[in-house]
Short mmCIF file of C-alpha atoms (C1' of nucleotides) in Angstrom, two decimals:
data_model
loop_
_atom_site.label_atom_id
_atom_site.label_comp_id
_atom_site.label_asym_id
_atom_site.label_seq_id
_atom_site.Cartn_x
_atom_site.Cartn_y
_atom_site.Cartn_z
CA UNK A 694 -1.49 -37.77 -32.15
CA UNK A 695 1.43 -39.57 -33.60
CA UNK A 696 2.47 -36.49 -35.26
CA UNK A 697 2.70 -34.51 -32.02
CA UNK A 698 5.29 -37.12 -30.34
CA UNK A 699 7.05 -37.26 -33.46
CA UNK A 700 7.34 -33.25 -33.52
CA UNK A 701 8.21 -33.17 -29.76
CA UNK A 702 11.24 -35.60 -30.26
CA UNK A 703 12.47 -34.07 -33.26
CA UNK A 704 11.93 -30.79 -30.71
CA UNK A 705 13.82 -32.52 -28.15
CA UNK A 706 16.50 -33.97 -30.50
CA UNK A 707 17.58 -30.61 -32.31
CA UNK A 708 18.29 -29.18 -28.93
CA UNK A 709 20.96 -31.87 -28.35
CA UNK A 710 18.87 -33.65 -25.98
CA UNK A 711 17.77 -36.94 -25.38
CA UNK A 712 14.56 -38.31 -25.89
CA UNK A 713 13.72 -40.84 -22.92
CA UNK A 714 10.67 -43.07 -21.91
CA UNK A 715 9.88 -40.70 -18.99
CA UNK A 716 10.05 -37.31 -21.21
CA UNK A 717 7.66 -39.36 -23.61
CA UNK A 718 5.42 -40.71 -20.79
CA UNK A 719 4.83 -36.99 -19.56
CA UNK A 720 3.48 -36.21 -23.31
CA UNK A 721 1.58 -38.32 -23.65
CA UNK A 722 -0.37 -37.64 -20.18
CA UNK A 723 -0.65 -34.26 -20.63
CA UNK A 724 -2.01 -35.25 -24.08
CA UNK A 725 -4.91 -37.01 -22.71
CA UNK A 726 -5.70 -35.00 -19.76
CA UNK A 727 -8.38 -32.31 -19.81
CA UNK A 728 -8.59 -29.37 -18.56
CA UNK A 729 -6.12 -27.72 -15.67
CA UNK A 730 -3.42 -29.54 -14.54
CA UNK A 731 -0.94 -29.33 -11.67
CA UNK A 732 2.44 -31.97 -11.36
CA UNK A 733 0.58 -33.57 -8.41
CA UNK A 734 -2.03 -34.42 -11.11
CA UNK A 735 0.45 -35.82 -13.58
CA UNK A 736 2.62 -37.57 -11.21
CA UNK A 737 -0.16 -39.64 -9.53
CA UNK A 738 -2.14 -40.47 -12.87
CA UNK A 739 1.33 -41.98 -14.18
CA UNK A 740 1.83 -43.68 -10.77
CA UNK A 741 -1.69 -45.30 -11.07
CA UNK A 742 -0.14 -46.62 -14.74
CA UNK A 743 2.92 -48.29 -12.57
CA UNK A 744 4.79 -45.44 -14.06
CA UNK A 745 8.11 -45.19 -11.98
CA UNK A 746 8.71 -41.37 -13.08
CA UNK A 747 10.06 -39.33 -10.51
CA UNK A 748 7.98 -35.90 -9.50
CA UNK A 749 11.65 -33.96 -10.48
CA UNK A 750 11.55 -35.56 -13.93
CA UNK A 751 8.08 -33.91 -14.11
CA UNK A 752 9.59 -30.47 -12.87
CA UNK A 753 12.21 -31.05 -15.75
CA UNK A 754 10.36 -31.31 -18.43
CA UNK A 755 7.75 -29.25 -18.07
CA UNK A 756 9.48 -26.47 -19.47
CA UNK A 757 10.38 -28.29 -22.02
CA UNK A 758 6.96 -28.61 -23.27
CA UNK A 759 6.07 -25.36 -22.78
CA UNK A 760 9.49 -24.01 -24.42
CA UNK A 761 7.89 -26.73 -27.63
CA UNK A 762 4.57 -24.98 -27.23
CA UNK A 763 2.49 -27.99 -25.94
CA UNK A 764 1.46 -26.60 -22.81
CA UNK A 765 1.35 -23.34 -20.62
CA UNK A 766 1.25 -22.04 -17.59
CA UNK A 767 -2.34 -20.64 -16.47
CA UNK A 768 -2.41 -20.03 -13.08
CA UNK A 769 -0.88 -20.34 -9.31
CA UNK A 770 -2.89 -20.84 -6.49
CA UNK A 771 -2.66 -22.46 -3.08
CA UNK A 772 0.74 -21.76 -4.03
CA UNK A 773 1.30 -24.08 -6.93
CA UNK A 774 1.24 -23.92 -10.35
CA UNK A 775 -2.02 -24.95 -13.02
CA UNK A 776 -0.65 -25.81 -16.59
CA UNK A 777 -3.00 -26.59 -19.83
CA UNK A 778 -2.59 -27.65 -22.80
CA UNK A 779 -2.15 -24.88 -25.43
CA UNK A 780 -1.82 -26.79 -28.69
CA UNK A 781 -4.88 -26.59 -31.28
CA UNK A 782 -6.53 -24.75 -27.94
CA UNK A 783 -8.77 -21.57 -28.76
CA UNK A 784 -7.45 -18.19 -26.93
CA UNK A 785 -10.01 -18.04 -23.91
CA UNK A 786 -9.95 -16.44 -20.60
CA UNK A 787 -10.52 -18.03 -17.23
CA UNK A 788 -12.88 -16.87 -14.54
CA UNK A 789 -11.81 -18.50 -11.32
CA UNK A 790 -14.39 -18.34 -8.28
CA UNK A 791 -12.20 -17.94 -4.83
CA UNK A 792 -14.89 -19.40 -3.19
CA UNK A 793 -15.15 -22.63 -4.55
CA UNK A 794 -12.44 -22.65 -6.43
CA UNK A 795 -14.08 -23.61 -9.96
CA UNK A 796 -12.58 -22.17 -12.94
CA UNK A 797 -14.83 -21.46 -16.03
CA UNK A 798 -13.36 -21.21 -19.38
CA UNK A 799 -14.50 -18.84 -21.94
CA UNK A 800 -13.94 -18.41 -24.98
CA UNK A 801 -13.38 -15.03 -27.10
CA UNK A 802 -12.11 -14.06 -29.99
CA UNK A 803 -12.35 -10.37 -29.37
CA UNK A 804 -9.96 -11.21 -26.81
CA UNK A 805 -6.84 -12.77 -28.97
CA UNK A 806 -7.78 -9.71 -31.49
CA UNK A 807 -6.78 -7.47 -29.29
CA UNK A 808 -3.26 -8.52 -27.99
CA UNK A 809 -2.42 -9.11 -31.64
CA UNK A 810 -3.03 -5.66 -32.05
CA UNK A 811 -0.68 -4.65 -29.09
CA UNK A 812 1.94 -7.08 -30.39
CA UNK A 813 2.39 -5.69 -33.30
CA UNK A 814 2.22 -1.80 -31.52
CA UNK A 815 4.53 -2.57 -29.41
CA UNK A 816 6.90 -4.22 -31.58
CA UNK A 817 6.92 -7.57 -29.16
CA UNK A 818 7.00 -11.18 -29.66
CA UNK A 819 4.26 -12.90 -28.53
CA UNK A 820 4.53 -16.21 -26.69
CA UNK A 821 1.90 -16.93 -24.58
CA UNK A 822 -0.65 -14.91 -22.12
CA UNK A 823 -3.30 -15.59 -20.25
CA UNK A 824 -7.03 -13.87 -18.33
CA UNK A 825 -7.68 -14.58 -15.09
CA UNK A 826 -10.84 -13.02 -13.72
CA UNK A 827 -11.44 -13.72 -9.84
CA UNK A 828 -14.74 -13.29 -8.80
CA UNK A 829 -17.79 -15.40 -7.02
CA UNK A 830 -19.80 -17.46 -9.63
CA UNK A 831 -23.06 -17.48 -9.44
CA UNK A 832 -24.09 -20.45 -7.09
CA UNK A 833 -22.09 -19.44 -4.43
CA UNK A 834 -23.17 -15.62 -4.69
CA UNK A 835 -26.60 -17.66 -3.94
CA UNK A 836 -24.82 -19.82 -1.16
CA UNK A 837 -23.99 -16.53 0.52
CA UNK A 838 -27.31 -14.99 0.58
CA UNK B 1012 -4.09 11.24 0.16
CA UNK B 1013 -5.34 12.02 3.50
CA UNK B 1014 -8.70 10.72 2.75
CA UNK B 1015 -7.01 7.61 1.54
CA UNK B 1016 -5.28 6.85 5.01
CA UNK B 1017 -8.40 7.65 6.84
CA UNK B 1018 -10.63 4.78 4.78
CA UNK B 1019 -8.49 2.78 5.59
CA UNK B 1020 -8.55 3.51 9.27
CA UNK B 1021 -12.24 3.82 9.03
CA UNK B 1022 -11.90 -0.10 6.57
CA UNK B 1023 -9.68 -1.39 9.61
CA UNK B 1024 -12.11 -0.44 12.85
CA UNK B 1025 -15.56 -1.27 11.09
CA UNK B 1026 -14.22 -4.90 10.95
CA UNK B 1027 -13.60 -4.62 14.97
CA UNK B 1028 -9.51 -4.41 13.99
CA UNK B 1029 -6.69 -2.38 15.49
CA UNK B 1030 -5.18 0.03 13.57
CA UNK B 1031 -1.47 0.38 14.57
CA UNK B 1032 1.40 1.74 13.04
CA UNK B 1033 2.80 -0.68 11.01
CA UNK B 1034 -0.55 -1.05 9.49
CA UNK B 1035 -0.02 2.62 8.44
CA UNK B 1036 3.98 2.46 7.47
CA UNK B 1037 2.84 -0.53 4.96
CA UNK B 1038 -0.19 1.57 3.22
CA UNK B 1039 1.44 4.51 3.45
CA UNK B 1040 4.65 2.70 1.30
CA UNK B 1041 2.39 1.33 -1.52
CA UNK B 1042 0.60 4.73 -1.78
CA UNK B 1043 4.45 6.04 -2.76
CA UNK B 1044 6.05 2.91 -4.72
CA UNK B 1045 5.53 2.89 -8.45
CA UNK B 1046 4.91 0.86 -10.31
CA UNK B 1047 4.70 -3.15 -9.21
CA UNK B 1048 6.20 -4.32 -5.98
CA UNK B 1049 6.66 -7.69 -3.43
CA UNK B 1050 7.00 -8.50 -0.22
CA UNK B 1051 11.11 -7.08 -0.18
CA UNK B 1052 10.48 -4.39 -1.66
CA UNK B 1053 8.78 -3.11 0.59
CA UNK B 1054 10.22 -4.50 3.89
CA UNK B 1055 13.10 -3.00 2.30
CA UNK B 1056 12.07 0.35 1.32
CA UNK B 1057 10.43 0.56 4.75
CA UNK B 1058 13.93 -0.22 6.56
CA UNK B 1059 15.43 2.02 4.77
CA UNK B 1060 13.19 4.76 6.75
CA UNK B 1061 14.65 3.02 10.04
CA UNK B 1062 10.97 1.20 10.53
CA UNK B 1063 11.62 -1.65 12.53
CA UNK B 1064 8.49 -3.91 10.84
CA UNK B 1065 8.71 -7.33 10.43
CA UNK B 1066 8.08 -9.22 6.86
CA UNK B 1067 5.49 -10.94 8.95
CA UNK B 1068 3.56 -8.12 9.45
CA UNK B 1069 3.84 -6.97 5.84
CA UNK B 1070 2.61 -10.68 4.77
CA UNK B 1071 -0.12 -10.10 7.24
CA UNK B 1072 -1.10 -6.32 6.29
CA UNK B 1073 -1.61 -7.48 2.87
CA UNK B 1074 -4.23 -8.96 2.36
CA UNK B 1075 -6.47 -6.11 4.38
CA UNK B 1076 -5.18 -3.77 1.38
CA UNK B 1077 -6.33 -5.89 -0.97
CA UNK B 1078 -9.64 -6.69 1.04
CA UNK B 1079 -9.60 -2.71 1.31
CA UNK B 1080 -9.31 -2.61 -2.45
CA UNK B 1081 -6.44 -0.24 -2.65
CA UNK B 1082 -4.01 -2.98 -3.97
CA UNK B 1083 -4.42 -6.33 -6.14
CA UNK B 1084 -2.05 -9.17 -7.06
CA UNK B 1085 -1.10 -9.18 -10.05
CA UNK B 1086 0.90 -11.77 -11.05
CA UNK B 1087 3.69 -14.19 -9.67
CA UNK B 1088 7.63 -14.77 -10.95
CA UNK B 1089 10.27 -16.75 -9.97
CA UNK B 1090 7.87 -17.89 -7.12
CA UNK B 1091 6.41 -15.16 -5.29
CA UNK B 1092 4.06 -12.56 -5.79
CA UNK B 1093 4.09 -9.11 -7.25
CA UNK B 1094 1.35 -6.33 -6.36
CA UNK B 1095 0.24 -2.94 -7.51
CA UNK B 1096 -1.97 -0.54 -6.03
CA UNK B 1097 -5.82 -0.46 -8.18
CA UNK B 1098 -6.60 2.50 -6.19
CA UNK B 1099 -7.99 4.83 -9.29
CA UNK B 1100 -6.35 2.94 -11.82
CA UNK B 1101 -7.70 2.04 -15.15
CA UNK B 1102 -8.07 -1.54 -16.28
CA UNK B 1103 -4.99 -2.69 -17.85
CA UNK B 1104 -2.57 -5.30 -19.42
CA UNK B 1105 0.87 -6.69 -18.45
CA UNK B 1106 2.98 -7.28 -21.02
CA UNK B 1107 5.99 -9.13 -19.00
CA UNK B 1108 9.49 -9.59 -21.69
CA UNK B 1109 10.53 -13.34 -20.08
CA UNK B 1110 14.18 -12.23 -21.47
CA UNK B 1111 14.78 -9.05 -19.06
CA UNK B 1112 11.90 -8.96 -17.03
CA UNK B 1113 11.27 -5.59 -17.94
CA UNK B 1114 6.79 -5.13 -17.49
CA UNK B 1115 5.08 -3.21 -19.48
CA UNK B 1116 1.54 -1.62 -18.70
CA UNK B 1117 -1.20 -0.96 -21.60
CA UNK B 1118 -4.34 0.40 -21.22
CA UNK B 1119 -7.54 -0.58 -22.90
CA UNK B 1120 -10.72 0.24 -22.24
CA UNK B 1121 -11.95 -2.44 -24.29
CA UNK B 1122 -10.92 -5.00 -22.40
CA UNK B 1123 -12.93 -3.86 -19.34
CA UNK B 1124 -15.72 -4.03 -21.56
CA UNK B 1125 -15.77 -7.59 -22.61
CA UNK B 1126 -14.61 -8.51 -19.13
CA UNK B 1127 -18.04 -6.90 -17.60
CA UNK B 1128 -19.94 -8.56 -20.52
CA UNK B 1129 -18.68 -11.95 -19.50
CA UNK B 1130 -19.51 -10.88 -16.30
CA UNK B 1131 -22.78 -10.33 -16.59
CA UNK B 1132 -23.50 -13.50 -18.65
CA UNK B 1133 -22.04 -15.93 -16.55
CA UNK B 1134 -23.83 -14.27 -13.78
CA UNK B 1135 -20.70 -14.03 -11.86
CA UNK B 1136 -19.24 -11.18 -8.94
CA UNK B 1137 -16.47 -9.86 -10.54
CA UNK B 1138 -13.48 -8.86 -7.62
CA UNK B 1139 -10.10 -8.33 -9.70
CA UNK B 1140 -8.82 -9.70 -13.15
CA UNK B 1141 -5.54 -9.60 -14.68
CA UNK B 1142 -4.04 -10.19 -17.95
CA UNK B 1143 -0.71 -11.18 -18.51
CA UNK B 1144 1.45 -11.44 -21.77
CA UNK B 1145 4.52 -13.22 -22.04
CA UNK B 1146 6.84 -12.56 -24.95
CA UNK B 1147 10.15 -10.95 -25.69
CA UNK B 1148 10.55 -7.40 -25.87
CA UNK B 1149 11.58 -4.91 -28.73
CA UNK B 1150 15.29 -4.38 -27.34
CA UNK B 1151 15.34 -8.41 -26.62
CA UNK B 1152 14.37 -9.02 -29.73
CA UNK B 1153 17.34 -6.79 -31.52
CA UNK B 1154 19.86 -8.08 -29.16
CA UNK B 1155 19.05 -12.19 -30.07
CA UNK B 1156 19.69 -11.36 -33.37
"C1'" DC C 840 32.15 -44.78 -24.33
"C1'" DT C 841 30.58 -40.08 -23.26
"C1'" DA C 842 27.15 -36.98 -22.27
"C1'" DT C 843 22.86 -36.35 -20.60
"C1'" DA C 844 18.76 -37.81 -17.65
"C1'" DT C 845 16.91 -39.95 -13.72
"C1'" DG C 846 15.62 -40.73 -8.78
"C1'" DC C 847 16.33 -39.71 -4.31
"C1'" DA C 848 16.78 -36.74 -0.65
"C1'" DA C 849 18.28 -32.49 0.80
"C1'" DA C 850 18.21 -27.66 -0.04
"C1'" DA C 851 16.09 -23.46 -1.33
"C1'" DC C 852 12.48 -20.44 -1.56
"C1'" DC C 853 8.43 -17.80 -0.36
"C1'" DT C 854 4.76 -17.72 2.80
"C1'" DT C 855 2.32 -19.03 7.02
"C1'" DT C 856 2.00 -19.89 11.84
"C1'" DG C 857 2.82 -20.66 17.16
"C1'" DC C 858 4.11 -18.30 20.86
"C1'" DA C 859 5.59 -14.85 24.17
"C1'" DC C 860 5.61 -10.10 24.50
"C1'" DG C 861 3.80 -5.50 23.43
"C1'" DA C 862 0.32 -2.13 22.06
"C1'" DT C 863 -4.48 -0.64 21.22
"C1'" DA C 864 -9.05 0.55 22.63
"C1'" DT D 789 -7.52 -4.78 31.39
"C1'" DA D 790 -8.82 -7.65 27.65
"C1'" DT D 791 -8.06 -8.29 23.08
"C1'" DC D 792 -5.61 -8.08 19.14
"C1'" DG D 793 -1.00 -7.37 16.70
"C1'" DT D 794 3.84 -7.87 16.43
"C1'" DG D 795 8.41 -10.02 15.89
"C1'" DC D 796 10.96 -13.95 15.89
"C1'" DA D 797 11.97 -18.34 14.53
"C1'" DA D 798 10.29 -22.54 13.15
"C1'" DA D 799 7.19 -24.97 10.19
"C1'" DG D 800 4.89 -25.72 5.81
"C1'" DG D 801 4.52 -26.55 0.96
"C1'" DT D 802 6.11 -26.31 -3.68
"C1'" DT D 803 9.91 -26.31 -6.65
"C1'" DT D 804 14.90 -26.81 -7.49
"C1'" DT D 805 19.28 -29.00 -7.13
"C1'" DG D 806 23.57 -32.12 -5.96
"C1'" DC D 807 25.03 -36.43 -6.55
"C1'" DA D 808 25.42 -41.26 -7.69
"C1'" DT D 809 23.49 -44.29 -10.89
"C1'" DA D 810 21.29 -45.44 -15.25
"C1'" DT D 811 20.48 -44.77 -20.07
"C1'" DA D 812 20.56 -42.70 -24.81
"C1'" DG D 813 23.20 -41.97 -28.83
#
DNA sequence: CTATATGCAAAACCTTTGCACGATA
DNA sequence: TATCGTGCAAAGGTTTTGCATATAG
């Protein structure tokens, strides 16, 4: 845990940048969140800590920690954004149910085997990537009946 | 390609709907764009042909094509949404190069297989998936170094 | 001290919606 | 003729940005 602030202001400091209480504070939420997040999410957890961050701080360094690896982007909907954290975090998939909006994760290793092998095909550099299945899971497929 | 435009006539009056024109100009369009398209691309394309449709209607016809099944969303960039027709199309990957933008398409039939696996197991309705990789391309690659 | 970051509020952006008019069945 | 669809413009919601102030180095 210590380690990972440490790394993400030495990240922050060999860009030129400046490591502040508010870039810190957003670390270590996202650190101790689970599963999906959206900046809604973050902002009013911090608030509820007396936290006076601002939601544009939030939009600012979120790509920060994604550009440092800590987190990624998963998935829009209702037209905003769903972020996780990616560090020490399995490759999985996500099957998201548009009718009660649950999202399962699932993991599979078959899965991350497989874009390695079109990495290296297709000559890219891999940075992130994500499954999204949309379906109906199964209690609301019995709901409907 | 006839066949195509009557389903969807046939799609649009079983659900008690009108089927008018612009309805038409907007399937017909995504049966000729290629590859992946958004909302100004194809109010765009379509003015081109002196159609006088709004973006509203476009926004509105949609998500009948998707309900239809002839198009899915497929992911979303610089805040909005980008489509491509499904319509006899093999499962498939998006590699997207965050340096240029440029999308590339990869088939693999493997990865319809372990997403109908999962499917099964989780007891779930599968209606669309997509994966999306984000990385830096070949040429992007040569040209940061 | 200087450069960068913050907070606020306004702007920007895509998408949705209310309403009057027009077209379909 | 009744119902549904369209176009327009305004509203809605998230994200971005300009600017004055605050803070890190």
């Amino acid at each position: 845990m210590k380690n990972l602030i440490e790394d993400f202001k030495n990240f922050i400091k060999k860009k030129g940048l400046k490591y502040t209480s508010e870039r810190e504070e957003v670390l270590r939420e996202i650190l101790e969140v689970e599963d999906h997040f959206d900046v809604d999410t973050l902002y009013f957890r911090l608030k509820n800590k007396n936290s006076k961050i601002s939601k544009a701080s939030i939009y600012r360094t979120l790509p920060l920690l994604i550009e440092a690896g800590y987190i990624q982007e998963v998935y829009k909907q209702a037209g905003h954004s769903y972020y996780e954290v990616t560090f020490n975090k399995l490759p999985h998939l996500h099957f998201i149910c548009i009718s009660c909006g649950r999202v399962d994760e699932v993991m599979d290793p078959r899965l991350n085997q497989l874009i390695k092998e079109h990495e290296q095909e297709k000559n890219y550099k891999l940075l992130s990537y994500h499954l999204e299945i949309f379906g109906i899971c199964s209690n609301c497929k019995e709901a409907l009946k």
